Amino acid sequence: MQDAKYFSHSWELLTRDKGWVKPILVLAIAMFVPIVGPLAVLGYALEWARLSAWGVDAAPKQRGVKIGGCLVAGWRAFVVILVWMLLWGVATSVVTAIIAALRIRFLSSLLSLAIAVANLLLSLVVMVAALRAAIYQKIGAGLSFVRIYEMVSHDAAGLFKNVAIPLVAMLIVGGICTVSGLLVMSLAMPDILRLVYEVEYLSATSGSDPSDLLAIVGSILRTVMPASVLIGYVSLVFSVAGNLLLTNSIGLWMRQFNVGAWGSPSDPLPVTPVPLPPVSSASTPAPQSQPQPHSAAESVTPAPTPAQPRTDPAPAVAPQPRERSTSPDGETVVPLTPHRAATDELGQGTDKE
């Protein structure tokens, strides 16, 4: 396990650029759009985390965001999350049914607590799966349970300590909703009491004009509706910020598995996961091949003529991750998928030959 402070590093990246709060405010507004908004926000967070997993210390993009790409990434992640949640729902239903058949109240209470804790931890594992699908840009990569288990089991402590991020976000959002809800209710309470009085009066009097009742209802709506929208927006701002921090923290955690050395989605992880070097550091040179010892037959057999210099073919160079480049607009460019990066490197070697 690496001693890395994923949350603090993610917070530094989030707040590094001037005007860093603008994307959060825009994303919170997008959350009001049904279906499309949440998918775009999820895809935006995964695209940022994908850069972090590749070893790019970049802040969230404020300009030139490709909405279509975010929607595709969000949809891909949604399918992965849906499959994981369906499987988890089936598993918990079976276990709950077995415990309920035993009719042991203590086990039922203990199971409910265990499921609540497991839901929090599983949400992090599911985000790992969604980010893996974003890196490969394939839904199947997020459903490779064996590979995901390898990553989680390698550094479970480092991953699960990120559970504090959604917990803190939930506490903040819950506190905002509770305090602001009580404040709104206190403002609307006089109209609510008047409404109750008018309803009782109309029920006791036949043929009365309900205009006063409608006026009171309109007054309550004018007080409650704008406040509810404002409260919901503020809550979404904190929720989006927490989601960005959590997703990028998982990307920083995934950096230790050397994403650039990955092969196809079904290939095993590198034997010895190592963190990617910082962006500013120079590329590490490939280790030189060790000389091969001569066989025993070659050492005892005398040569009738002077030995010619041995010309062994150069060892094949292992595919290295493509170097990151910078586009004309200043955007950091990384390979789309690890498999494509390795294939491009092999193709370049063939052309040179």
PDB file of C-alpha atoms in Angstrom, residues 48-244:
ATOM      1  CA  TRP A  48     -10.898  13.908 -15.210  1.00  0.00           C
ATOM      2  CA  ALA A  49     -10.111  10.811 -13.137  1.00  0.00           C
ATOM      3  CA  ARG A  50      -8.910   9.031 -16.290  1.00  0.00           C
ATOM      4  CA  LEU A  51      -6.201  11.662 -16.721  1.00  0.00           C
ATOM      5  CA  SER A  52      -5.171  11.246 -13.090  1.00  0.00           C
ATOM      6  CA  ALA A  53      -4.947   7.472 -13.524  1.00  0.00           C
ATOM      7  CA  TRP A  54      -2.630   8.030 -16.508  1.00  0.00           C
ATOM      8  CA  GLY A  55      -0.354  10.156 -14.309  1.00  0.00           C
ATOM      9  CA  VAL A  56      -1.465  13.601 -15.494  1.00  0.00           C
ATOM     10  CA  ASP A  57      -1.815  16.147 -12.691  1.00  0.00           C
ATOM     11  CA  ALA A  58      -4.487  18.276 -14.357  1.00  0.00           C
ATOM     12  CA  ALA A  59      -7.289  20.411 -12.986  1.00  0.00           C
ATOM     13  CA  PRO A  60     -10.867  19.925 -14.251  1.00  0.00           C
ATOM     14  CA  LYS A  61     -11.370  21.467 -17.674  1.00  0.00           C
ATOM     15  CA  GLN A  62     -13.154  24.815 -17.749  1.00  0.00           C
ATOM     16  CA  ARG A  63     -13.186  25.333 -21.531  1.00  0.00           C
ATOM     17  CA  GLY A  64     -13.533  23.098 -24.539  1.00  0.00           C
ATOM     18  CA  VAL A  65     -15.426  20.370 -22.695  1.00  0.00           C
ATOM     19  CA  LYS A  66     -16.770  17.793 -25.159  1.00  0.00           C
ATOM     20  CA  ILE A  67     -20.318  17.219 -23.958  1.00  0.00           C
ATOM     21  CA  GLY A  68     -20.807  14.288 -26.314  1.00  0.00           C
ATOM     22  CA  GLY A  69     -17.737  12.537 -24.929  1.00  0.00           C
ATOM     23  CA  CYS A  70     -18.941  13.113 -21.381  1.00  0.00           C
ATOM     24  CA  LEU A  71     -22.346  11.656 -22.239  1.00  0.00           C
ATOM     25  CA  VAL A  72     -20.778   8.548 -23.786  1.00  0.00           C
ATOM     26  CA  ALA A  73     -18.491   8.062 -20.790  1.00  0.00           C
ATOM     27  CA  GLY A  74     -21.402   8.583 -18.420  1.00  0.00           C
ATOM     28  CA  TRP A  75     -23.600   6.100 -20.270  1.00  0.00           C
ATOM     29  CA  ARG A  76     -20.810   3.521 -20.287  1.00  0.00           C
ATOM     30  CA  ALA A  77     -20.328   3.961 -16.544  1.00  0.00           C
ATOM     31  CA  PHE A  78     -24.084   3.786 -15.948  1.00  0.00           C
ATOM     32  CA  VAL A  79     -24.281   0.361 -17.600  1.00  0.00           C
ATOM     33  CA  VAL A  80     -21.343  -0.908 -15.540  1.00  0.00           C
ATOM     34  CA  ILE A  81     -22.827   0.447 -12.298  1.00  0.00           C
ATOM     35  CA  LEU A  82     -26.240  -1.010 -13.152  1.00  0.00           C
ATOM     36  CA  VAL A  83     -24.827  -4.514 -13.685  1.00  0.00           C
ATOM     37  CA  TRP A  84     -22.843  -4.380 -10.447  1.00  0.00           C
ATOM     38  CA  MET A  85     -25.850  -3.138  -8.487  1.00  0.00           C
ATOM     39  CA  LEU A  86     -28.131  -5.807  -9.932  1.00  0.00           C
ATOM     40  CA  LEU A  87     -25.708  -8.559  -8.954  1.00  0.00           C
ATOM     41  CA  TRP A  88     -25.280  -7.057  -5.494  1.00  0.00           C
ATOM     42  CA  GLY A  89     -29.042  -6.744  -5.084  1.00  0.00           C
ATOM     43  CA  VAL A  90     -29.551 -10.409  -5.956  1.00  0.00           C
ATOM     44  CA  ALA A  91     -26.821 -11.488  -3.539  1.00  0.00           C
ATOM     45  CA  THR A  92     -28.163  -9.421  -0.631  1.00  0.00           C
ATOM     46  CA  SER A  93     -31.717 -10.615  -1.312  1.00  0.00           C
ATOM     47  CA  VAL A  94     -30.649 -14.261  -1.116  1.00  0.00           C
ATOM     48  CA  VAL A  95     -28.692 -13.713   2.098  1.00  0.00           C
ATOM     49  CA  THR A  96     -31.550 -11.719   3.654  1.00  0.00           C
ATOM     50  CA  ALA A  97     -34.047 -14.436   2.773  1.00  0.00           C
ATOM     51  CA  ILE A  98     -31.846 -17.095   4.382  1.00  0.00           C
ATOM     52  CA  ILE A  99     -31.400 -15.067   7.571  1.00  0.00           C
ATOM     53  CA  ALA A 100     -35.125 -14.293   7.704  1.00  0.00           C
ATOM     54  CA  ALA A 101     -35.923 -18.005   7.399  1.00  0.00           C
ATOM     55  CA  LEU A 102     -33.809 -18.680  10.479  1.00  0.00           C
ATOM     56  CA  ARG A 103     -35.952 -16.182  12.451  1.00  0.00           C
ATOM     57  CA  ILE A 104     -33.096 -14.951  14.596  1.00  0.00           C
ATOM     58  CA  ARG A 105     -33.690 -11.287  15.367  1.00  0.00           C
ATOM     59  CA  PHE A 106     -30.099 -10.614  16.388  1.00  0.00           C
ATOM     60  CA  LEU A 107     -28.766 -11.927  13.070  1.00  0.00           C
ATOM     61  CA  SER A 108     -31.271  -9.807  11.147  1.00  0.00           C
ATOM     62  CA  SER A 109     -30.158  -6.628  12.908  1.00  0.00           C
ATOM     63  CA  LEU A 110     -26.507  -7.534  12.449  1.00  0.00           C
ATOM     64  CA  LEU A 111     -27.089  -8.267   8.764  1.00  0.00           C
ATOM     65  CA  SER A 112     -28.749  -4.888   8.214  1.00  0.00           C
ATOM     66  CA  LEU A 113     -25.741  -3.125   9.714  1.00  0.00           C
ATOM     67  CA  ALA A 114     -23.323  -5.231   7.672  1.00  0.00           C
ATOM     68  CA  ILE A 115     -25.201  -4.498   4.443  1.00  0.00           C
ATOM     69  CA  ALA A 116     -25.150  -0.750   5.165  1.00  0.00           C
ATOM     70  CA  VAL A 117     -21.374  -0.807   5.649  1.00  0.00           C
ATOM     71  CA  ALA A 118     -20.882  -3.062   2.629  1.00  0.00           C
ATOM     72  CA  ASN A 119     -22.901  -0.658   0.469  1.00  0.00           C
ATOM     73  CA  LEU A 120     -20.476   2.163   1.256  1.00  0.00           C
ATOM     74  CA  LEU A 121     -17.416   0.047   0.519  1.00  0.00           C
ATOM     75  CA  LEU A 122     -18.944  -1.502  -2.579  1.00  0.00           C
ATOM     76  CA  SER A 123     -19.668   1.954  -4.001  1.00  0.00           C
ATOM     77  CA  LEU A 124     -15.895   2.537  -4.142  1.00  0.00           C
ATOM     78  CA  VAL A 125     -15.297  -0.792  -5.875  1.00  0.00           C
ATOM     79  CA  VAL A 126     -18.010   0.028  -8.406  1.00  0.00           C
ATOM     80  CA  MET A 127     -16.359   3.373  -9.121  1.00  0.00           C
ATOM     81  CA  VAL A 128     -13.099   1.496  -9.762  1.00  0.00           C
ATOM     82  CA  ALA A 129     -14.975  -0.632 -12.294  1.00  0.00           C
ATOM     83  CA  ALA A 130     -16.530   2.447 -13.919  1.00  0.00           C
ATOM     84  CA  LEU A 131     -13.150   4.165 -14.167  1.00  0.00           C
ATOM     85  CA  ARG A 132     -11.577   1.048 -15.665  1.00  0.00           C
ATOM     86  CA  ALA A 133     -14.315   1.087 -18.314  1.00  0.00           C
ATOM     87  CA  ALA A 134     -13.538   4.764 -18.962  1.00  0.00           C
ATOM     88  CA  ILE A 135      -9.817   4.033 -19.369  1.00  0.00           C
ATOM     89  CA  TYR A 136     -10.396   1.248 -21.889  1.00  0.00           C
ATOM     90  CA  GLN A 137     -13.540   2.919 -23.300  1.00  0.00           C
ATOM     91  CA  LYS A 138     -15.227  -0.485 -23.176  1.00  0.00           C
ATOM     92  CA  ILE A 139     -18.095  -1.604 -20.966  1.00  0.00           C
ATOM     93  CA  GLY A 140     -16.599  -5.090 -20.695  1.00  0.00           C
ATOM     94  CA  ALA A 141     -13.491  -3.690 -18.989  1.00  0.00           C
ATOM     95  CA  GLY A 142     -15.648  -2.573 -16.081  1.00  0.00           C
ATOM     96  CA  LEU A 143     -17.169  -6.055 -15.802  1.00  0.00           C
ATOM     97  CA  SER A 144     -13.822  -7.869 -15.562  1.00  0.00           C
ATOM     98  CA  PHE A 145     -14.366  -8.978 -11.976  1.00  0.00           C
ATOM     99  CA  VAL A 146     -11.061 -10.850 -11.682  1.00  0.00           C
ATOM    100  CA  ARG A 147      -8.927  -7.875 -12.722  1.00  0.00           C
ATOM    101  CA  ILE A 148     -10.856  -5.513 -10.458  1.00  0.00           C
ATOM    102  CA  TYR A 149     -10.452  -7.941  -7.567  1.00  0.00           C
ATOM    103  CA  GLU A 150      -6.692  -7.957  -8.190  1.00  0.00           C
ATOM    104  CA  MET A 151      -6.519  -4.178  -7.908  1.00  0.00           C
ATOM    105  CA  VAL A 152      -8.738  -3.922  -4.833  1.00  0.00           C
ATOM    106  CA  SER A 153      -6.984  -6.760  -3.000  1.00  0.00           C
ATOM    107  CA  HIS A 154      -3.581  -5.215  -3.726  1.00  0.00           C
ATOM    108  CA  ASP A 155      -4.383  -1.977  -1.886  1.00  0.00           C
ATOM    109  CA  ALA A 156      -7.786  -2.277  -0.222  1.00  0.00           C
ATOM    110  CA  ALA A 157      -6.823  -0.003   2.665  1.00  0.00           C
ATOM    111  CA  GLY A 158      -5.780   2.790   0.325  1.00  0.00           C
ATOM    112  CA  LEU A 159      -9.032   2.526  -1.611  1.00  0.00           C
ATOM    113  CA  PHE A 160     -11.426   2.215   1.311  1.00  0.00           C
ATOM    114  CA  LYS A 161     -10.055   5.198   3.194  1.00  0.00           C
ATOM    115  CA  ASN A 162     -11.692   7.296   0.465  1.00  0.00           C
ATOM    116  CA  VAL A 163     -15.045   6.331   1.989  1.00  0.00           C
ATOM    117  CA  ALA A 164     -14.727   9.421   4.177  1.00  0.00           C
ATOM    118  CA  ILE A 165     -15.362  11.661   1.141  1.00  0.00           C
ATOM    119  CA  PRO A 166     -18.978  10.568   0.454  1.00  0.00           C
ATOM    120  CA  LEU A 167     -19.685  10.426   4.194  1.00  0.00           C
ATOM    121  CA  VAL A 168     -18.588  14.038   4.689  1.00  0.00           C
ATOM    122  CA  ALA A 169     -20.534  15.122   1.603  1.00  0.00           C
ATOM    123  CA  MET A 170     -23.654  13.370   2.915  1.00  0.00           C
ATOM    124  CA  LEU A 171     -23.294  15.069   6.292  1.00  0.00           C
ATOM    125  CA  ILE A 172     -22.886  18.498   4.693  1.00  0.00           C
ATOM    126  CA  VAL A 173     -25.851  18.042   2.345  1.00  0.00           C
ATOM    127  CA  GLY A 174     -27.976  16.610   5.156  1.00  0.00           C
ATOM    128  CA  GLY A 175     -27.126  19.524   7.427  1.00  0.00           C
ATOM    129  CA  ILE A 176     -27.971  22.061   4.720  1.00  0.00           C
ATOM    130  CA  CYS A 177     -31.306  20.415   3.973  1.00  0.00           C
ATOM    131  CA  THR A 178     -32.242  20.124   7.655  1.00  0.00           C
ATOM    132  CA  VAL A 179     -31.393  23.680   8.671  1.00  0.00           C
ATOM    133  CA  SER A 180     -32.816  25.304   5.551  1.00  0.00           C
ATOM    134  CA  GLY A 181     -35.931  23.106   5.696  1.00  0.00           C
ATOM    135  CA  LEU A 182     -36.659  24.207   9.258  1.00  0.00           C
ATOM    136  CA  LEU A 183     -36.141  27.823   8.257  1.00  0.00           C
ATOM    137  CA  VAL A 184     -38.550  27.549   5.325  1.00  0.00           C
ATOM    138  CA  MET A 185     -41.154  25.829   7.469  1.00  0.00           C
ATOM    139  CA  SER A 186     -40.930  28.596  10.065  1.00  0.00           C
ATOM    140  CA  LEU A 187     -41.544  31.196   7.351  1.00  0.00           C
ATOM    141  CA  ALA A 188     -44.478  29.306   5.876  1.00  0.00           C
ATOM    142  CA  MET A 189     -46.015  28.249   9.207  1.00  0.00           C
ATOM    143  CA  PRO A 190     -48.430  31.221   9.514  1.00  0.00           C
ATOM    144  CA  ASP A 191     -49.894  30.490   6.069  1.00  0.00           C
ATOM    145  CA  ILE A 192     -50.075  26.774   6.883  1.00  0.00           C
ATOM    146  CA  LEU A 193     -52.053  27.490  10.069  1.00  0.00           C
ATOM    147  CA  ARG A 194     -54.378  29.772   8.120  1.00  0.00           C
ATOM    148  CA  LEU A 195     -54.846  27.028   5.550  1.00  0.00           C
ATOM    149  CA  VAL A 196     -55.844  24.531   8.248  1.00  0.00           C
ATOM    150  CA  TYR A 197     -58.315  27.015   9.694  1.00  0.00           C
ATOM    151  CA  GLU A 198     -59.874  27.733   6.281  1.00  0.00           C
ATOM    152  CA  VAL A 199     -60.231  24.005   5.512  1.00  0.00           C
ATOM    153  CA  GLU A 200     -62.059  23.440   8.810  1.00  0.00           C
ATOM    154  CA  TYR A 201     -64.245  26.491   8.177  1.00  0.00           C
ATOM    155  CA  LEU A 202     -65.187  25.360   4.661  1.00  0.00           C
ATOM    156  CA  SER A 203     -65.989  21.858   5.868  1.00  0.00           C
ATOM    157  CA  ALA A 204     -68.335  23.269   8.507  1.00  0.00           C
ATOM    158  CA  THR A 205     -69.959  25.808   6.164  1.00  0.00           C
ATOM    159  CA  SER A 206     -71.779  24.763   3.020  1.00  0.00           C
ATOM    160  CA  GLY A 207     -71.628  26.922  -0.100  1.00  0.00           C
ATOM    161  CA  SER A 208     -68.664  29.066   1.039  1.00  0.00           C
ATOM    162  CA  ASP A 209     -66.311  30.760  -1.445  1.00  0.00           C
ATOM    163  CA  PRO A 210     -62.973  28.880  -1.625  1.00  0.00           C
ATOM    164  CA  SER A 211     -61.127  31.927  -2.984  1.00  0.00           C
ATOM    165  CA  ASP A 212     -59.463  32.568   0.363  1.00  0.00           C
ATOM    166  CA  LEU A 213     -58.264  28.964   0.440  1.00  0.00           C
ATOM    167  CA  LEU A 214     -56.694  29.273  -3.005  1.00  0.00           C
ATOM    168  CA  ALA A 215     -55.042  32.536  -2.042  1.00  0.00           C
ATOM    169  CA  ILE A 216     -53.431  30.912   0.995  1.00  0.00           C
ATOM    170  CA  VAL A 217     -52.184  27.978  -1.084  1.00  0.00           C
ATOM    171  CA  GLY A 218     -50.668  30.417  -3.576  1.00  0.00           C
ATOM    172  CA  SER A 219     -48.942  32.293  -0.760  1.00  0.00           C
ATOM    173  CA  ILE A 220     -47.438  29.057   0.573  1.00  0.00           C
ATOM    174  CA  LEU A 221     -46.163  28.063  -2.871  1.00  0.00           C
ATOM    175  CA  ARG A 222     -44.593  31.481  -3.428  1.00  0.00           C
ATOM    176  CA  THR A 223     -42.709  31.049  -0.168  1.00  0.00           C
ATOM    177  CA  VAL A 224     -41.758  27.383  -0.407  1.00  0.00           C
ATOM    178  CA  MET A 225     -40.993  26.835  -4.094  1.00  0.00           C
ATOM    179  CA  PRO A 226     -38.172  29.390  -4.616  1.00  0.00           C
ATOM    180  CA  ALA A 227     -36.590  28.389  -1.317  1.00  0.00           C
ATOM    181  CA  SER A 228     -36.791  24.696  -2.232  1.00  0.00           C
ATOM    182  CA  VAL A 229     -35.119  25.280  -5.589  1.00  0.00           C
ATOM    183  CA  LEU A 230     -32.335  27.288  -3.936  1.00  0.00           C
ATOM    184  CA  ILE A 231     -31.817  24.658  -1.254  1.00  0.00           C
ATOM    185  CA  GLY A 232     -31.729  21.920  -3.870  1.00  0.00           C
ATOM    186  CA  TYR A 233     -29.173  23.804  -5.952  1.00  0.00           C
ATOM    187  CA  VAL A 234     -26.859  24.434  -2.993  1.00  0.00           C
ATOM    188  CA  SER A 235     -27.111  20.766  -2.047  1.00  0.00           C
ATOM    189  CA  LEU A 236     -26.243  19.756  -5.607  1.00  0.00           C
ATOM    190  CA  VAL A 237     -23.189  22.021  -5.566  1.00  0.00           C
ATOM    191  CA  PHE A 238     -21.761  20.170  -2.563  1.00  0.00           C
ATOM    192  CA  SER A 239     -22.804  16.795  -3.989  1.00  0.00           C
ATOM    193  CA  VAL A 240     -21.080  17.481  -7.318  1.00  0.00           C
ATOM    194  CA  ALA A 241     -17.926  18.689  -5.573  1.00  0.00           C
ATOM    195  CA  GLY A 242     -17.863  15.551  -3.422  1.00  0.00           C
ATOM    196  CA  ASN A 243     -18.399  13.353  -6.494  1.00  0.00           C
ATOM    197  CA  LEU A 244     -15.534  15.027  -8.349  1.00  0.00           C
TER     198      LEU A 244
END
